Amino acid sequence: MPEPKYWHLRTVLVRTIDAEFSTGQILPNERELAARFGVARATLRQALDQLELEGRLVRRRGIGTLIAAPRVGVPVNGREEGWPGSGRSQAWRIVDCVTAPATAQLARVLGVAEGEAVHTVRRLRLVQGIAMATESLHVPAAALPHVAGFAAESDRARGVLRQIERLGIDGESRSVELGVAEAEQAALLERPPGTPVLVVTTQYAAAGKLAAVAVSTYRADTCKLTFGEAGLVEVTPVQAGSPVRSAS
Amino acid sequence: MPEPKYWHLRTVLVRTIDAEFSTGQILPNERELAARFGVARATLRQALDQLELEGRLVRRRGIGTLIAAPRVGVPVNGREEGWPGSGRSQAWRIVDCVTAPATAQLARVLGVAEGEAVHTVRRLRLVQGIAMATESLHVPAAALPHVAGFAAESDRARGVLRQIERLGIDGESRSVELGVAEAEQAALLERPPGTPVLVVTTQYAAAGKLAAVAVSTYRADTCKLTFGEAGLVEVTPVQAGSPVRSAS
DNA sequence: AAGTGGTCTAGACCACTCA
DNA sequence: GAGTGGTCTAGACCACTTA
């Protein structure tokens, strides 16, 4: 079997979907689809798994399998888009703020000593009212002397976000990789554990030194991260396959 | 069952791996692991699937399941790193160069008329001798008048890459999303079809106008894309989970 | 209560690698 | 040929949604 059944099935489904279905429509249920294609339900599900990973389908328990909307372009441009106080109501919701000694791992990432106090602000990024990303912003407590004055957690969170702006952040570098949402992130994103996410790690520098680190997890099913000069032209999604040679 | 078995299994395996195994070591085979944990092999495999998606494991048919090396940081900084001729031997290998009328989709992305001739150069990005990414660079033929003179495909490819530099690219914007490798990409990356990839779409602008578009697919299992000021500090991987509260 | 997707099982066979 | 992961099956039960 040079080509697995589930992969062939996926190809057939892609064609069917593109030709006969549109966003929001419901596919026939899995048992029927499996019967129609003459495969076991597990095999059909393997094909649907692929399509879901690609963001073409959404499956809802108790409802059915629907055609997904195109992915939302989410700007990841640093201070302008992602930063807290800077101007207009950015769609961030503060979840948490804890101050705790750095774990070994966190200490290494932040470049501080293990056990040193670190503020961690957790936020949720909402795009059209729905949670698209979580973020944990870590900054050494020593760098923000005025935060200690706030008693309430929400005040402390806002304090951290406000004061970090006055640090004079003058550089940032990012990395993006694939991950899966663990329990906490999954809950915040209202998704089951194991949901694939794009993990964005941002290092913020002030005066040539690492000043803060943010780890964000974006829903990989619905997000397309956008960087750079704020959309030169509308970014239209492109097939992963070679767009010129229409082989197969 | 509030927590699926496979998810719990994954957690247990993560702990075991971190504690008792190191990069390159081979796990016991699936049948034995399944028996040891008292689950069906399919359930165990579901847990391993997660770990593979996270880049913690690599499975090789006929060999076994091994602990993966940490992901490689791959700079995606545009002209400096990714661009062709610019100086030292960049680890790119030219695969292909075709000139063909733009499909409807490609035309839309490039902002040209459907059917207009477009050069497409396909390249392979090698990191430590292994294929990490494929790239298709699309540029309207009208913009590169001198390319027509080259007869051999490899000359045309080099011609496109060289002449595009003289266009005076002065801006780029990118997007990153999750995808799966179709047959062609999969073959180039020496991976099975369906392999998860990070799809990077780059728009190059010259004189305020869109001049070229590149679509790259990076192996999601082994790549961590890095952006920005070329590594302020070594980027150490961070768990997707909340790094401060060590709940569970 | 009926219908959906999500999980889990036990077993079979295949494709690949290596001694 | 023995051992590994990859695919596929048929069936069961669960969790969730809607009516």
Short mmCIF file of C-alpha atoms in Angstrom, two decimals, chain B residues 98-243:
data_model
loop_
_atom_site.label_atom_id
_atom_site.label_comp_id
_atom_site.label_asym_id
_atom_site.label_seq_id
_atom_site.Cartn_x
_atom_site.Cartn_y
_atom_site.Cartn_z
CA VAL B 98 9.54 26.66 -13.45
CA THR B 99 7.92 29.53 -15.27
CA ALA B 100 4.22 29.14 -15.70
CA PRO B 101 0.99 31.12 -15.91
CA ALA B 102 -0.35 32.04 -12.49
CA THR B 103 -3.19 29.99 -11.14
CA ALA B 104 -6.15 31.91 -9.81
CA GLN B 105 -4.93 31.44 -6.27
CA LEU B 106 -1.34 32.42 -6.95
CA ALA B 107 -2.47 35.42 -8.97
CA ARG B 108 -4.53 36.63 -6.06
CA VAL B 109 -1.63 36.25 -3.64
CA LEU B 110 0.87 37.97 -5.91
CA GLY B 111 -1.49 40.67 -6.98
CA VAL B 112 -1.18 39.98 -10.68
CA ALA B 113 -3.62 38.91 -13.34
CA GLU B 114 -4.52 35.24 -13.60
CA GLY B 115 -2.48 33.55 -16.28
CA GLU B 116 0.38 36.03 -16.13
CA ALA B 117 3.79 34.32 -16.27
CA VAL B 118 5.38 33.75 -12.89
CA HIS B 119 8.76 32.30 -11.99
CA THR B 120 8.72 29.81 -9.17
CA VAL B 121 11.99 28.74 -7.62
CA ARG B 122 11.86 25.87 -5.18
CA ARG B 123 14.62 25.55 -2.67
CA LEU B 124 15.48 23.27 0.18
CA ARG B 125 16.88 24.58 3.42
CA LEU B 126 19.45 22.34 5.05
CA VAL B 127 20.48 22.88 8.61
CA GLN B 128 22.91 20.27 9.76
CA GLY B 129 22.96 18.48 6.51
CA ILE B 130 19.32 17.56 6.87
CA ALA B 131 16.34 19.08 5.09
CA MET B 132 14.50 21.39 7.44
CA ALA B 133 12.33 23.38 5.11
CA THR B 134 11.15 23.79 1.56
CA GLU B 135 10.52 27.13 -0.04
CA SER B 136 8.67 28.23 -3.13
CA LEU B 137 9.58 31.72 -4.22
CA HIS B 138 7.15 33.31 -6.66
CA VAL B 139 7.93 36.39 -8.67
CA PRO B 140 6.17 37.79 -11.74
CA ALA B 141 8.25 37.19 -14.84
CA ALA B 142 7.60 40.74 -16.04
CA ALA B 143 9.65 42.06 -13.16
CA LEU B 144 12.75 40.12 -14.15
CA PRO B 145 13.36 40.77 -17.83
CA HIS B 146 16.86 39.29 -17.91
CA VAL B 147 15.87 35.81 -16.82
CA ALA B 148 14.49 34.77 -20.20
CA GLY B 149 18.03 34.59 -21.54
CA PHE B 150 18.93 31.55 -19.46
CA ALA B 151 18.22 28.22 -21.04
CA ALA B 152 19.20 25.70 -18.37
CA GLU B 153 16.82 25.40 -15.44
CA SER B 154 19.53 25.80 -12.84
CA ASP B 155 20.78 28.95 -14.54
CA ARG B 156 17.28 30.37 -14.60
CA ALA B 157 16.88 29.61 -10.92
CA ARG B 158 20.09 31.38 -10.04
CA GLY B 159 19.14 34.20 -12.36
CA VAL B 160 15.86 34.74 -10.57
CA LEU B 161 17.52 34.75 -7.18
CA ARG B 162 20.24 37.14 -8.26
CA GLN B 163 18.03 39.58 -10.08
CA ILE B 164 15.46 39.78 -7.40
CA GLU B 165 18.10 41.33 -5.22
CA ARG B 166 18.48 44.17 -7.64
CA LEU B 167 14.81 44.95 -7.34
CA GLY B 168 15.56 46.84 -4.16
CA ILE B 169 13.48 44.90 -1.68
CA ASP B 170 12.72 47.30 1.12
CA GLY B 171 10.16 45.58 3.24
CA GLU B 172 8.74 42.22 4.14
CA SER B 173 5.83 40.91 6.15
CA ARG B 174 5.33 37.38 7.28
CA SER B 175 2.74 35.00 8.59
CA VAL B 176 3.15 31.67 10.33
CA GLU B 177 0.55 28.97 10.60
CA LEU B 178 0.26 25.24 11.11
CA GLY B 179 -0.12 22.93 8.15
CA VAL B 180 0.63 19.42 7.00
CA ALA B 181 3.08 18.42 4.31
CA GLU B 182 1.49 17.20 1.11
CA ALA B 183 3.18 14.66 -1.10
CA GLU B 184 5.74 16.93 -2.75
CA GLN B 185 6.84 18.79 0.33
CA ALA B 186 6.87 15.58 2.32
CA ALA B 187 9.15 13.94 -0.21
CA LEU B 188 11.58 16.87 -0.16
CA LEU B 189 11.64 16.83 3.63
CA GLU B 190 12.04 13.05 3.62
CA ARG B 191 9.01 12.65 5.83
CA PRO B 192 5.71 10.83 5.37
CA PRO B 193 2.77 12.80 3.98
CA GLY B 194 0.78 14.50 6.67
CA THR B 195 3.84 15.52 8.64
CA PRO B 196 3.03 18.72 10.56
CA VAL B 197 4.84 21.77 9.26
CA LEU B 198 5.02 25.45 10.06
CA VAL B 199 3.98 27.33 6.96
CA VAL B 200 5.72 30.69 6.64
CA THR B 201 4.37 33.08 4.02
CA THR B 202 6.60 36.05 3.27
CA GLN B 203 5.61 39.04 1.19
CA TYR B 204 8.48 41.08 -0.22
CA ALA B 205 7.89 44.68 -1.15
CA ALA B 206 9.87 46.95 -3.41
CA ALA B 207 9.01 50.62 -3.67
CA GLY B 208 5.83 50.11 -1.72
CA LYS B 209 4.56 47.43 -4.04
CA LEU B 210 4.38 43.68 -3.57
CA ALA B 211 7.28 42.26 -5.55
CA ALA B 212 7.50 38.60 -4.59
CA VAL B 213 5.98 36.00 -2.31
CA ALA B 214 7.69 33.05 -0.70
CA VAL B 215 5.94 30.12 0.93
CA SER B 216 8.14 28.01 3.17
CA THR B 217 7.26 24.87 5.06
CA TYR B 218 9.40 24.05 8.08
CA ARG B 219 9.38 20.68 9.80
CA ALA B 220 7.38 21.34 12.93
CA ASP B 221 8.89 18.43 14.80
CA THR B 222 12.47 19.67 14.70
CA CYS B 223 12.27 23.40 14.01
CA LYS B 224 11.85 26.40 16.22
CA LEU B 225 11.57 29.51 14.09
CA THR B 226 13.44 32.51 15.43
CA PHE B 227 12.77 36.12 14.50
CA GLY B 228 14.17 39.45 15.37
CA GLU B 229 17.52 40.65 16.52
CA ALA B 230 19.46 37.49 15.95
CA GLY B 231 19.34 36.01 19.41
CA LEU B 232 19.73 38.54 22.16
CA VAL B 233 20.36 35.67 24.49
CA GLU B 234 20.37 31.96 23.87
CA VAL B 235 16.74 30.96 23.62
CA THR B 236 16.15 28.07 25.93
CA PRO B 237 12.98 26.09 25.37
CA VAL B 238 10.21 26.59 27.86
CA GLN B 239 7.41 24.24 28.78
CA ALA B 240 4.09 25.20 27.34
CA GLY B 241 2.58 24.91 30.81
CA SER B 242 2.65 27.73 33.31
CA PRO B 243 6.29 27.82 34.36
#
